[in-house]
mmCIF file of C-alpha atoms in Angstrom:
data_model
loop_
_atom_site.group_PDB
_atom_site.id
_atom_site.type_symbol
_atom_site.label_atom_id
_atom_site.label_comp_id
_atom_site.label_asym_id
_atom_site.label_seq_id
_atom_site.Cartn_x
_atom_site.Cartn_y
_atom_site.Cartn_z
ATOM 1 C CA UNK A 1 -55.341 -71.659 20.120
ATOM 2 C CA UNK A 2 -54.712 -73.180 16.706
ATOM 3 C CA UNK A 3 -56.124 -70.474 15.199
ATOM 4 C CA UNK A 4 -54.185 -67.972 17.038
ATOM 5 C CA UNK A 5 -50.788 -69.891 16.021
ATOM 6 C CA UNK A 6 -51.888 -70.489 12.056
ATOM 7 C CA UNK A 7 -52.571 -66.406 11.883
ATOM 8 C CA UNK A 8 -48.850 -65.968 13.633
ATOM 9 C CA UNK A 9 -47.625 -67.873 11.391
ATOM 10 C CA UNK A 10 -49.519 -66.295 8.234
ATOM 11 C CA UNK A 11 -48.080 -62.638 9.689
ATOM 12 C CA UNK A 12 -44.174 -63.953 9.890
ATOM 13 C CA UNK A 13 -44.491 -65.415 6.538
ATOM 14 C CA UNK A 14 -46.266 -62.521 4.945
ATOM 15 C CA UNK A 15 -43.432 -60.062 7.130
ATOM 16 C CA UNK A 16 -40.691 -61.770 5.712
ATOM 17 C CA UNK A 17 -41.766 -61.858 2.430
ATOM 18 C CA UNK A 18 -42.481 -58.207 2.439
ATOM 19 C CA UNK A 19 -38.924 -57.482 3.899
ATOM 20 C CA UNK A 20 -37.539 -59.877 1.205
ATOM 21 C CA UNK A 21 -39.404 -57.931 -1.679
ATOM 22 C CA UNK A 22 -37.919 -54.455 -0.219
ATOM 23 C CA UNK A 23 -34.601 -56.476 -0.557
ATOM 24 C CA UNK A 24 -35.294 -57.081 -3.947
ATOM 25 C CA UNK A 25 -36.257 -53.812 -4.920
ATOM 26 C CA UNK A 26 -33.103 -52.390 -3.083
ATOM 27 C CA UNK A 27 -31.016 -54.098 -5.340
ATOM 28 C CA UNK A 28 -32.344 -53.886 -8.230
ATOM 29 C CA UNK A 29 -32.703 -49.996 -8.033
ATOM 30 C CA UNK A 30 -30.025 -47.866 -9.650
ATOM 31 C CA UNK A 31 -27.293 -46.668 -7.433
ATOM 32 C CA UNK A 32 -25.537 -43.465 -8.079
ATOM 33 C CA UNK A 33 -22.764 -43.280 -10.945
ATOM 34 C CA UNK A 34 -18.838 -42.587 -9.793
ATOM 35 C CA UNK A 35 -20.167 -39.252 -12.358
ATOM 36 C CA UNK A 36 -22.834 -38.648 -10.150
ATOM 37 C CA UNK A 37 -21.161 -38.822 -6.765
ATOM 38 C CA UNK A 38 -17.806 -36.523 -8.611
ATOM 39 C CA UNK A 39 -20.998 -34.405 -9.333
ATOM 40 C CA UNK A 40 -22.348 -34.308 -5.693
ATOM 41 C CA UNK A 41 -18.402 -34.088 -3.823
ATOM 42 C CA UNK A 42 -18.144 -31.107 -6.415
ATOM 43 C CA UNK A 43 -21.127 -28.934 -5.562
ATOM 44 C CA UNK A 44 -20.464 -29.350 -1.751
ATOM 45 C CA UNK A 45 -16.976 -28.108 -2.218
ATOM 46 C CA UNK A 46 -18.387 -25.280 -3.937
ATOM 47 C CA UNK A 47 -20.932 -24.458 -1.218
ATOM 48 C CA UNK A 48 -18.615 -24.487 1.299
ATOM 49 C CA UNK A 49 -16.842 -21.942 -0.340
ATOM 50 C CA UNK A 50 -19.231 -19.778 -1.020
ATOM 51 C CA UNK A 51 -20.922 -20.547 2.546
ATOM 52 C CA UNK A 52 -17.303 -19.530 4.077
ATOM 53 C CA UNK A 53 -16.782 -15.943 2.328
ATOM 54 C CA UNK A 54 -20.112 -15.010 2.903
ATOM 55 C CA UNK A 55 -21.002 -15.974 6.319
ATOM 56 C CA UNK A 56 -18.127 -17.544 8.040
ATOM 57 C CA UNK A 57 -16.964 -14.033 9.798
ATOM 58 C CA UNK A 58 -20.526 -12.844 10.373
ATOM 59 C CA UNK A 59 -21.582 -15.935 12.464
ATOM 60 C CA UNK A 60 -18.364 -16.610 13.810
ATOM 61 C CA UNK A 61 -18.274 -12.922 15.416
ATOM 62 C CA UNK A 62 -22.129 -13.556 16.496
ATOM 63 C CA UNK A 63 -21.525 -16.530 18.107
ATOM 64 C CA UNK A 64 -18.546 -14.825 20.308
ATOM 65 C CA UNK A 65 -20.889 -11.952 20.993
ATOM 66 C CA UNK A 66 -23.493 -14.451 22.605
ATOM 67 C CA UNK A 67 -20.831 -16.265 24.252
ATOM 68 C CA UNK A 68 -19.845 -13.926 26.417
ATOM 69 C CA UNK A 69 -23.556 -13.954 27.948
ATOM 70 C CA UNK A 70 -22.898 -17.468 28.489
ATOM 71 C CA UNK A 71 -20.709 -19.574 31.170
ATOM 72 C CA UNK A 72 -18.769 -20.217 28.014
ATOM 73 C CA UNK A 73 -17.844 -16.171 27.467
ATOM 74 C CA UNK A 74 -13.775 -17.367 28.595
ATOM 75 C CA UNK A 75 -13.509 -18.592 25.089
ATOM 76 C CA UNK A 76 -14.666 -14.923 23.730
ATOM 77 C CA UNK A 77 -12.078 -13.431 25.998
ATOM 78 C CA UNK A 78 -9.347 -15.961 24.969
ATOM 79 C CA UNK A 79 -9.703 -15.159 21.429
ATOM 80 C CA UNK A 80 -10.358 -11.432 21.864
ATOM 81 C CA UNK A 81 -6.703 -11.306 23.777
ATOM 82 C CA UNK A 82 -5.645 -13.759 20.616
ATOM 83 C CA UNK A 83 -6.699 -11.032 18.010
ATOM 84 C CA UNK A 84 -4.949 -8.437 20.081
ATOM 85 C CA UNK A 85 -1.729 -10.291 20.093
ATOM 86 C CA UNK A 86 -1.851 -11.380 16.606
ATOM 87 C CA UNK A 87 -3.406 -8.171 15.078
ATOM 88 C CA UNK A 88 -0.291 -7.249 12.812
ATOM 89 C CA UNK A 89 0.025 -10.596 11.475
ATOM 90 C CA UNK A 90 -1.694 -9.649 8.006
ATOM 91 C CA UNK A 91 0.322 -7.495 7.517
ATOM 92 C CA UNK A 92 3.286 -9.592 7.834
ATOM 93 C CA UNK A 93 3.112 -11.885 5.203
ATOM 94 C CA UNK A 94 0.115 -13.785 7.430
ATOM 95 C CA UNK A 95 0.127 -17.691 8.403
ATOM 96 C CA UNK A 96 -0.671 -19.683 5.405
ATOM 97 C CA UNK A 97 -0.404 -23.601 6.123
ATOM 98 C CA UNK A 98 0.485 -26.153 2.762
ATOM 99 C CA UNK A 99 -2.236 -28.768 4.615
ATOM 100 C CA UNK A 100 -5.207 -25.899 3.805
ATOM 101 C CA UNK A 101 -3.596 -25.018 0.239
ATOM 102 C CA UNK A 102 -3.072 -28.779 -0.565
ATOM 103 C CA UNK A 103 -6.701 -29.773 0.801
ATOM 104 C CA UNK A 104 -8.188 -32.581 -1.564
ATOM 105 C CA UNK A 105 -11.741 -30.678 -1.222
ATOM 106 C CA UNK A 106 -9.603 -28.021 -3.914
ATOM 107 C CA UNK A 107 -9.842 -30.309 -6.712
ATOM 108 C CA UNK A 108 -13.635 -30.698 -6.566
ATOM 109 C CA UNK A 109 -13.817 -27.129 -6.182
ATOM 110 C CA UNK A 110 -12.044 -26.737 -8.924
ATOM 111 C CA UNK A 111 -13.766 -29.815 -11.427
ATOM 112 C CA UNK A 112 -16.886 -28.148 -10.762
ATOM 113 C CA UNK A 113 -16.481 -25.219 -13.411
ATOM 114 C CA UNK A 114 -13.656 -26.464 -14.464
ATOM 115 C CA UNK A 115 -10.706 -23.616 -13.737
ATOM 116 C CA UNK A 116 -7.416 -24.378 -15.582
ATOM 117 C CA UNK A 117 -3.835 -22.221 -15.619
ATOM 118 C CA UNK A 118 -2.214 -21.308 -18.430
ATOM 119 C CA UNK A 119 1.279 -20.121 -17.905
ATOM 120 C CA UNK A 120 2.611 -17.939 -21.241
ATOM 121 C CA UNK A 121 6.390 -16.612 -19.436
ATOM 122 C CA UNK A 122 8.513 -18.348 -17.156
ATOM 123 C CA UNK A 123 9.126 -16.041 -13.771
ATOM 124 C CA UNK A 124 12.155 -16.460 -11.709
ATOM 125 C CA UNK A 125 12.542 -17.166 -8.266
ATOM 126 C CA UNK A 126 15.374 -14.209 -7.923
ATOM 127 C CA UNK A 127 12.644 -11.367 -8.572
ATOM 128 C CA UNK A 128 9.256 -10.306 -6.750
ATOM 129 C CA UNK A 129 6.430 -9.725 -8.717
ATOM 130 C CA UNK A 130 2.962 -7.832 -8.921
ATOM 131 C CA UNK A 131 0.634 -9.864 -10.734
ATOM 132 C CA UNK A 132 -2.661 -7.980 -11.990
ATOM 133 C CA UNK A 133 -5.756 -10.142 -11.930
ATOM 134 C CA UNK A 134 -8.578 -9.505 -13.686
ATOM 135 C CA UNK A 135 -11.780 -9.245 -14.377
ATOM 136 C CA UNK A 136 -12.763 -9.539 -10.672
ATOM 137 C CA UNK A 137 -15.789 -10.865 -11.441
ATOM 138 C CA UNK A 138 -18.465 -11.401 -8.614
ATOM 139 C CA UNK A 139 -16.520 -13.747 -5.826
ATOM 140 C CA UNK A 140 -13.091 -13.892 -7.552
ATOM 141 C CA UNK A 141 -13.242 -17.667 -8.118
ATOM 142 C CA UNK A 142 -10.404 -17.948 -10.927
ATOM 143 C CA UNK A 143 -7.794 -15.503 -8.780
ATOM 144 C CA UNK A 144 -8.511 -17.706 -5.629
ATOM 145 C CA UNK A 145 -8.474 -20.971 -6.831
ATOM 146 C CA UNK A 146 -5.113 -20.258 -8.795
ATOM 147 C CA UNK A 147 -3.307 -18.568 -6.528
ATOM 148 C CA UNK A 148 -4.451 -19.704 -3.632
ATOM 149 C CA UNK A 149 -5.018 -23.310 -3.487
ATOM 150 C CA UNK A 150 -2.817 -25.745 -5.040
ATOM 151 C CA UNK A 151 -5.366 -27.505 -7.054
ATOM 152 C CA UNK A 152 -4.310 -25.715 -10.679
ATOM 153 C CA UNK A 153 -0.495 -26.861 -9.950
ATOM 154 C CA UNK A 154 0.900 -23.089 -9.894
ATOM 155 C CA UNK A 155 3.634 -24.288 -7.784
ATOM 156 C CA UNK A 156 4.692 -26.988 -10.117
ATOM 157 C CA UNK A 157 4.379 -24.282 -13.932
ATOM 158 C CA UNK A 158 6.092 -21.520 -12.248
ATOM 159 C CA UNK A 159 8.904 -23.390 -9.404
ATOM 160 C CA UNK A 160 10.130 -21.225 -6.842
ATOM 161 C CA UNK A 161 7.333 -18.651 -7.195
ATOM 162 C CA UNK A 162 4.865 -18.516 -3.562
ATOM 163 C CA UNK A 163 1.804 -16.778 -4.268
ATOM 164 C CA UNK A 164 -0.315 -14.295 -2.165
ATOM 165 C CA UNK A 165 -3.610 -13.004 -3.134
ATOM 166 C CA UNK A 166 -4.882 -9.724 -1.392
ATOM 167 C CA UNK A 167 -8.622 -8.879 -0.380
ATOM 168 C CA UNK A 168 -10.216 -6.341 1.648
ATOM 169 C CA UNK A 169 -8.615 -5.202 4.888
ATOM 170 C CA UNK A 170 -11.718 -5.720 6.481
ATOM 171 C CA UNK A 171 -12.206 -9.029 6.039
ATOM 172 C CA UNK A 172 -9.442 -9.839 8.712
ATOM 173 C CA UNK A 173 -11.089 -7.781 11.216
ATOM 174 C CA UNK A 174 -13.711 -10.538 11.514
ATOM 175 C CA UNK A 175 -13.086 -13.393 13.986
ATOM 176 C CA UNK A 176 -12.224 -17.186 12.897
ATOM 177 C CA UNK A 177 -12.494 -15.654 9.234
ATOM 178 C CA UNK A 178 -9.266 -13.851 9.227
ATOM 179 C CA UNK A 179 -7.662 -17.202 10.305
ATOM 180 C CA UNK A 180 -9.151 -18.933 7.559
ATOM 181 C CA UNK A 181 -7.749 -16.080 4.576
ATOM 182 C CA UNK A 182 -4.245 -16.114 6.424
ATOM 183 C CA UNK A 183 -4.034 -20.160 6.007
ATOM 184 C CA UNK A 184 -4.475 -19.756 2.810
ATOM 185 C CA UNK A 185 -2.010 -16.915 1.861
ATOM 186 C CA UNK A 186 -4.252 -14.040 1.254
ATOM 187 C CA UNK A 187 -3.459 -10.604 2.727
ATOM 188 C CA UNK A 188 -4.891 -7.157 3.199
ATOM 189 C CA UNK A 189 -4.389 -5.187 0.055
ATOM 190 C CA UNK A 190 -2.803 -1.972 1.911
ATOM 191 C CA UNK A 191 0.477 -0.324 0.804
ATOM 192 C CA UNK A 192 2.361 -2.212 4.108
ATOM 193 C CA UNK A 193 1.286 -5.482 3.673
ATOM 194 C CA UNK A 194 2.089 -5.506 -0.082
ATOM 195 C CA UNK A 195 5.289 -3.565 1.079
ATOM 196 C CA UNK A 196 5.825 -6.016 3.637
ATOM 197 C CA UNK A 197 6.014 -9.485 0.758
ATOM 198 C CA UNK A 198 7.610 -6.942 -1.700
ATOM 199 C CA UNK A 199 10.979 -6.077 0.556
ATOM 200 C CA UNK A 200 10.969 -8.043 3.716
ATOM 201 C CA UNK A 201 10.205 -11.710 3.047
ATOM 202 C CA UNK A 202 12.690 -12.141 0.219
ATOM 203 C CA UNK A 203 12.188 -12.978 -3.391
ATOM 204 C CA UNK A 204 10.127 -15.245 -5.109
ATOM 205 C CA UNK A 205 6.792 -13.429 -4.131
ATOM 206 C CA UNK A 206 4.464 -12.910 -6.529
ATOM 207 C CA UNK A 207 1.470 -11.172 -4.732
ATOM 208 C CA UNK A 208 -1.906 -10.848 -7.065
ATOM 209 C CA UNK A 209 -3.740 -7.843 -7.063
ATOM 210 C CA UNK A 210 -7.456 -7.712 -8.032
ATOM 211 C CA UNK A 211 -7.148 -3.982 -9.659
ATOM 212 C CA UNK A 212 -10.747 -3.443 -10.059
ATOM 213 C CA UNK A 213 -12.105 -4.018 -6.703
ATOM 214 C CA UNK A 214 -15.715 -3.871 -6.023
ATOM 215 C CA UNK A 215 -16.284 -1.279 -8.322
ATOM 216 C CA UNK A 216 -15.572 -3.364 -10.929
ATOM 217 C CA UNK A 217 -18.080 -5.812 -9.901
ATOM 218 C CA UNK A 218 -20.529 -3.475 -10.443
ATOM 219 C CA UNK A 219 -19.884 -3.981 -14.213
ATOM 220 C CA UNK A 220 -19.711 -7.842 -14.383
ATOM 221 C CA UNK A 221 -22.213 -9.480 -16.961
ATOM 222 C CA UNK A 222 -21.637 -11.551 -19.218
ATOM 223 C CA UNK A 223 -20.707 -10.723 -22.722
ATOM 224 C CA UNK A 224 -18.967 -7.270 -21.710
ATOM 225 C CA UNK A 225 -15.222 -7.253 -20.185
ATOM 226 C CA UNK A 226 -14.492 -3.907 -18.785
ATOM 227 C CA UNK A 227 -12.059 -3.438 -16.464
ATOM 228 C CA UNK A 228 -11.576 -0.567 -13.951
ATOM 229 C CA UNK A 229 -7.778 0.469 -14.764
ATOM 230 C CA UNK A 230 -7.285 3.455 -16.079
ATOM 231 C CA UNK A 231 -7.035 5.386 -13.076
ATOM 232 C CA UNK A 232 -5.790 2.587 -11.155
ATOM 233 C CA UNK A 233 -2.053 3.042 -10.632
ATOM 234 C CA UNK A 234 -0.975 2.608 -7.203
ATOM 235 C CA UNK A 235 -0.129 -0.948 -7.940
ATOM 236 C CA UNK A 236 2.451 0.464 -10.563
ATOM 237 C CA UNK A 237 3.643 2.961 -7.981
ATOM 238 C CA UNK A 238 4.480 0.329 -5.540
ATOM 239 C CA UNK A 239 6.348 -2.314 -7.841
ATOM 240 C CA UNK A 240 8.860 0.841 -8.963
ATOM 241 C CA UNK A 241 9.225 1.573 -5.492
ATOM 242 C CA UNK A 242 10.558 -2.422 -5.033
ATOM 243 C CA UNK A 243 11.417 -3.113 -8.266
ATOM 244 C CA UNK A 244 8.913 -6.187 -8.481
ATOM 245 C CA UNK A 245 7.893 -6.738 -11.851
ATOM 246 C CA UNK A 246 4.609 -6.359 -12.877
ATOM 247 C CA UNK A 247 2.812 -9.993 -14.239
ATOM 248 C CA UNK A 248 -0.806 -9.354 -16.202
ATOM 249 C CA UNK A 249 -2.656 -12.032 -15.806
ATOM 250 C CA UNK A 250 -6.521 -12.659 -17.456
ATOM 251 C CA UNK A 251 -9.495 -15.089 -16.351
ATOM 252 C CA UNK A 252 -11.619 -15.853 -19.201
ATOM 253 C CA UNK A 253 -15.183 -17.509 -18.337
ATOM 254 C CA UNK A 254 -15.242 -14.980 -14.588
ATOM 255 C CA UNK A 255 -17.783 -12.908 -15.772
ATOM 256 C CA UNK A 256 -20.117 -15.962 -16.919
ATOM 257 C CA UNK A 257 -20.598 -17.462 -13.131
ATOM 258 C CA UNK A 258 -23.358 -15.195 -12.340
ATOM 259 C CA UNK A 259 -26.306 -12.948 -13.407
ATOM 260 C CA UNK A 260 -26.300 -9.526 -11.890
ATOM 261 C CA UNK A 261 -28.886 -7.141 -11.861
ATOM 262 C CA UNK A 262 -27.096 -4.114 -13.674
ATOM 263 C CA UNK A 263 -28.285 -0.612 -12.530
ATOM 264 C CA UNK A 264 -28.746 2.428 -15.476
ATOM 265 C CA UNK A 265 -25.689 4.353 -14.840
ATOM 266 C CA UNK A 266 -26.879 7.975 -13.443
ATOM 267 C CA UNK A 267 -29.966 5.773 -11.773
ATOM 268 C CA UNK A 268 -30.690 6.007 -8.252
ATOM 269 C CA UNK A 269 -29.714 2.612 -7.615
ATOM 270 C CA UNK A 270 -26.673 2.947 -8.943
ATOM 271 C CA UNK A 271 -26.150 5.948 -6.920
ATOM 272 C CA UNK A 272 -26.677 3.745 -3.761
ATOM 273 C CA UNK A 273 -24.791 0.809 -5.066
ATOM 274 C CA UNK A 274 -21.501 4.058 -5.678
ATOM 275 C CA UNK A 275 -21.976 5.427 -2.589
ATOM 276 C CA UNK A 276 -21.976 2.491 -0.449
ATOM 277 C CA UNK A 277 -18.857 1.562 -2.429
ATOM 278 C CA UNK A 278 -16.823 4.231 -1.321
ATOM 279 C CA UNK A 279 -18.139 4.248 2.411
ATOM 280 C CA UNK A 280 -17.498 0.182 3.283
ATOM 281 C CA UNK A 281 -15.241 -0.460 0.753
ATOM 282 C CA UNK A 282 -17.557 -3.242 -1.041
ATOM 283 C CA UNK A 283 -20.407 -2.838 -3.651
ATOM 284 C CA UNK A 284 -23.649 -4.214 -2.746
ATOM 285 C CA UNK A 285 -24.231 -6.023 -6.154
ATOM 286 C CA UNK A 286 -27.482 -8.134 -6.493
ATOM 287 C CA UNK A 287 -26.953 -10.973 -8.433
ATOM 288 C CA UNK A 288 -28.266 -14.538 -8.487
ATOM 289 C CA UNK A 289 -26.497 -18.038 -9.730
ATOM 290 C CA UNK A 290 -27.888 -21.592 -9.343
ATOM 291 C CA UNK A 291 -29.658 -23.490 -6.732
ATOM 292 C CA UNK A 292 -28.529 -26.160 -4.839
ATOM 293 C CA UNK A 293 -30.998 -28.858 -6.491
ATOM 294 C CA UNK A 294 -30.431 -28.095 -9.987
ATOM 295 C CA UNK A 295 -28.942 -25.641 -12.813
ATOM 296 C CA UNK A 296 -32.053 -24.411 -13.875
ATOM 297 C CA UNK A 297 -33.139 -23.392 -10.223
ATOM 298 C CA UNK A 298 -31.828 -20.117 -8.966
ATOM 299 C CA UNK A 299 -29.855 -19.779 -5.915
ATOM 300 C CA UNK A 300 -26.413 -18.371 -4.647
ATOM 301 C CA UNK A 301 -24.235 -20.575 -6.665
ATOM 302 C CA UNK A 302 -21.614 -19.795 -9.077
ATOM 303 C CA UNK A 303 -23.173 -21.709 -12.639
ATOM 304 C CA UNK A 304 -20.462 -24.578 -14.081
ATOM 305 C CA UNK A 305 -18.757 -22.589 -16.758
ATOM 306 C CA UNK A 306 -14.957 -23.163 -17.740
ATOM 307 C CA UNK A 307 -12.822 -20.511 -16.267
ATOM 308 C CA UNK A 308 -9.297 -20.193 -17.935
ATOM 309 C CA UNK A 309 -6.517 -17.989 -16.124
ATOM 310 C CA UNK A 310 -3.799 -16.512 -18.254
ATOM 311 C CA UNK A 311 -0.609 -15.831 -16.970
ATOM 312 C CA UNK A 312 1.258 -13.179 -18.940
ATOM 313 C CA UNK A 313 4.662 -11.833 -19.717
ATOM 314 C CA UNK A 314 5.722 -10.028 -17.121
ATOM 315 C CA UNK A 315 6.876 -6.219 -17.343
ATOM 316 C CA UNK A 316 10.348 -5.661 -16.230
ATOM 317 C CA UNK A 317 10.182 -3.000 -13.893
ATOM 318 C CA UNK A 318 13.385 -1.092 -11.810
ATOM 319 C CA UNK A 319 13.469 0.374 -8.480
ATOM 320 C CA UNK A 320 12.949 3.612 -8.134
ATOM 321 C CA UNK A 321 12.257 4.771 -4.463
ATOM 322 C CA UNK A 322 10.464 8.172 -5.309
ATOM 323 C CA UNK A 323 9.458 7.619 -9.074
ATOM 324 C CA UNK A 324 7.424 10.473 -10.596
ATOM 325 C CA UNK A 325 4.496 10.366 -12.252
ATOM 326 C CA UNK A 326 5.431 10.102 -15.831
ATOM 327 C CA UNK A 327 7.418 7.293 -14.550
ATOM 328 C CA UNK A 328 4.268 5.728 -13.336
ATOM 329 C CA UNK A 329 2.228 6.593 -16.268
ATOM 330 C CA UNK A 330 4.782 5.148 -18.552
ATOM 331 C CA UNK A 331 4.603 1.576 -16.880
ATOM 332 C CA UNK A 332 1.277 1.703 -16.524
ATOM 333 C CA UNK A 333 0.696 2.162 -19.898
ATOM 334 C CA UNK A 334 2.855 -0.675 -20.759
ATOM 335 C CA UNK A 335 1.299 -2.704 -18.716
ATOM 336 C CA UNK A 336 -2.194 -2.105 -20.306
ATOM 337 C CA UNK A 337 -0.898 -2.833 -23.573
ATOM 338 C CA UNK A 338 0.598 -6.243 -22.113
ATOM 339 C CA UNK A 339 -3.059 -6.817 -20.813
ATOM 340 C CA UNK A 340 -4.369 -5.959 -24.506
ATOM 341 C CA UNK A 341 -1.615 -7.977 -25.928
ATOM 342 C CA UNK A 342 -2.683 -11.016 -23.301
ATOM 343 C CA UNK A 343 -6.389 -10.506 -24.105
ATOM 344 C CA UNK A 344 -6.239 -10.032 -27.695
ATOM 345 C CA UNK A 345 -3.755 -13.378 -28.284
ATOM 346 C CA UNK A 346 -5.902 -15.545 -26.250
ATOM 347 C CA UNK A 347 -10.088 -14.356 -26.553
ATOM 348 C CA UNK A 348 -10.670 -17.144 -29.381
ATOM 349 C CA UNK A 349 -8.893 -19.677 -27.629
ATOM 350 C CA UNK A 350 -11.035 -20.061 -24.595
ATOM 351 C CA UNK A 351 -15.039 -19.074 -25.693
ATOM 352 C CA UNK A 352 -14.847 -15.339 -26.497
ATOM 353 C CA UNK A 353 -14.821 -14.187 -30.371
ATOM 354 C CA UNK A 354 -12.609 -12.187 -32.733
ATOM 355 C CA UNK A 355 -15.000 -8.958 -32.370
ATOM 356 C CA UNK A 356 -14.783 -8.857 -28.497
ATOM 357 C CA UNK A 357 -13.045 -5.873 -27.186
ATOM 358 C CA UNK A 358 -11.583 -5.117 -23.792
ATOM 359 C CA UNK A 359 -12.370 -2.249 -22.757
ATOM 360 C CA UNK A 360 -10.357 -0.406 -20.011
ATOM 361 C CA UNK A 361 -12.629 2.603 -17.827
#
């Protein structure tokens, strides 16, 4: 029996040792840097974001689809009727809540690169405005995180000024998704919605327009800036028709947050890549960033490079209702040379060098 209570003994003293030595070790081991942790809270908020755009709308439509095979398919009926009711919305000027715009997760989103706005012109509250983004880049991080959230304090340079960004009709077809891009202040880019900000929601609207699209995307790498605008023009069509004034604006560092498997132009591929284009409205570019674990693995991730958004001079435009097209040609061309003018003035300033060109197709 003595022995029995001598070898308890022994095992508590040897168990609480041990658990005293994992103490130890627990608090002597390094814990994670404020740097690291801004680090960690800033590659989440960047995930989510990227998580969101690309499969937010896509599950969230799956999931009602299996619902309704469920006892829980009221819920898919009760939204369905929703998105019936509300299907004009978008094309009203949409929902957008401050709370979502103002969300703290913005600022880590926007540390992570880091994206800064630099305003050039004042604008005034008592005119609408067009404003031009570009390049558009792979996921349009620079137009969305200036004009969109409220992390880059557009609200505080320019006073007076709300700001819309428009995106593919399609995307507010998609369930739970379309919700998410009204809260925010995006819209459809269609000649009713952007008519809609331009005449009927009085001034002080500036609503940005990606001009390239997706088939610009098909010619993001980094090291070349071209820009699909010369046959772009409706944009210039519709600001004479409201007399909004047109606002160039450039994001220096968009092309840099991803590597993209360019196609030979005439290629196959390419072909594909054109065609699908036209047909969905969205170029199927394949392009890679960083992993989740680390820079140097690859992954889905936009890459931490500095992303600086230029806000222009804008273009005083008047209202024509019917303008012709020399009218149209005639601010179009000055706004390309207030895009050159933007581009050329600011390149050195913010990582490009004297010799780079922009090139307009």
């Amino acid at each position: 029996m003595k022995t029995i209570i001598a070898a308890y003994s022994q095992n508590r003293s040897g168990s609480r040792a041990s658990v005293q030595a994992a103490l130890r070790t627990l608090l002597t081991a390094p814990w994670p840097s404020q740097r690291d942790i801004r680090a960690w809270l800033q590659l989440l908020a960047v995930l989510q974001w990227v998580l969101s755009f690309l499969l937010l709308g896509v599950v969230s439509l799956l999931l009602l689809i299996y619902l309704v095979f469920t006892s829980f398919w009221p819920i898919s009926a009760l939204y369905l009727a929703w998105i019936i009711f509300d299907w004009d919305t978008p094309e009203k000027g949409g929902r957008r809540l401050t709370c979502l715009r103002k969300w703290p997760v913005w600022k880590h989103f926007r540390d992570y690169f880091p994206v800064q706005l630099v305003k050039t012109h004042d604008l005034s509250p008592s005119h609408n405005y067009i404003i031009g983004s570009h390049p558009h880049g792979i996921l349009c991080v620079g137009a969305f995180c200036n004009f969109i959230t409220g992390s880059t304090g557009f609200s505080e340079m320019f006073p007076g000024i709300r700001p819309f960004l428009t995106t593919l009709a399609g995307n507010f077809r998609l369930p739970v998704f379309r919700e998410y891009l009204m809260s925010g202040g995006l819209c459809p880019v269609t000649r009713q919605a952007i008519g809609y900000l331009l005449s009927k929601n009085g001034t002080g609207n500036a609503v940005a327009i990606v001009i390239g699209g997706a088939a610009e995307s098909l010619s993001c790498q980094p090291g070349v800036t071209t820009l699909i605008l010369k046959n772009r023009k409706g944009f210039v069509r519709m600001a004479l028709e409201h007399g909004a004034y047109l606002v160039p604006s450039f994001s220096f560092g968009e092309n840099d947050l991803f590597r993209q498997v360019v196609f030979k132009e005439g290629g196959w591929m390419r072909s594909v890549q054109q065609r699908f284009q036209k047909m969905m409205g969205f170029a199927p570019v394949v392009f890679y960033g960083r992993g989740i674990t680390s820079i140097q693995s690859r992954g889905f991730l936009p890459y931490p490079r500095p992303i600086t958004t230029v806000v222009g001079e804008p273009v005083t435009v008047p209202k024509i209702e019917d303008p012709s097209r020399e009218t149209v040609d005639l601010y179009h061309e000055m706004y390309v040379r207030s895009l050159l003018k933007l581009f050329n003035e600011n390149k050195t300033k913010y990582g490009l060098s004297e010799t780079d060109e922009l090139r307009i197709a």
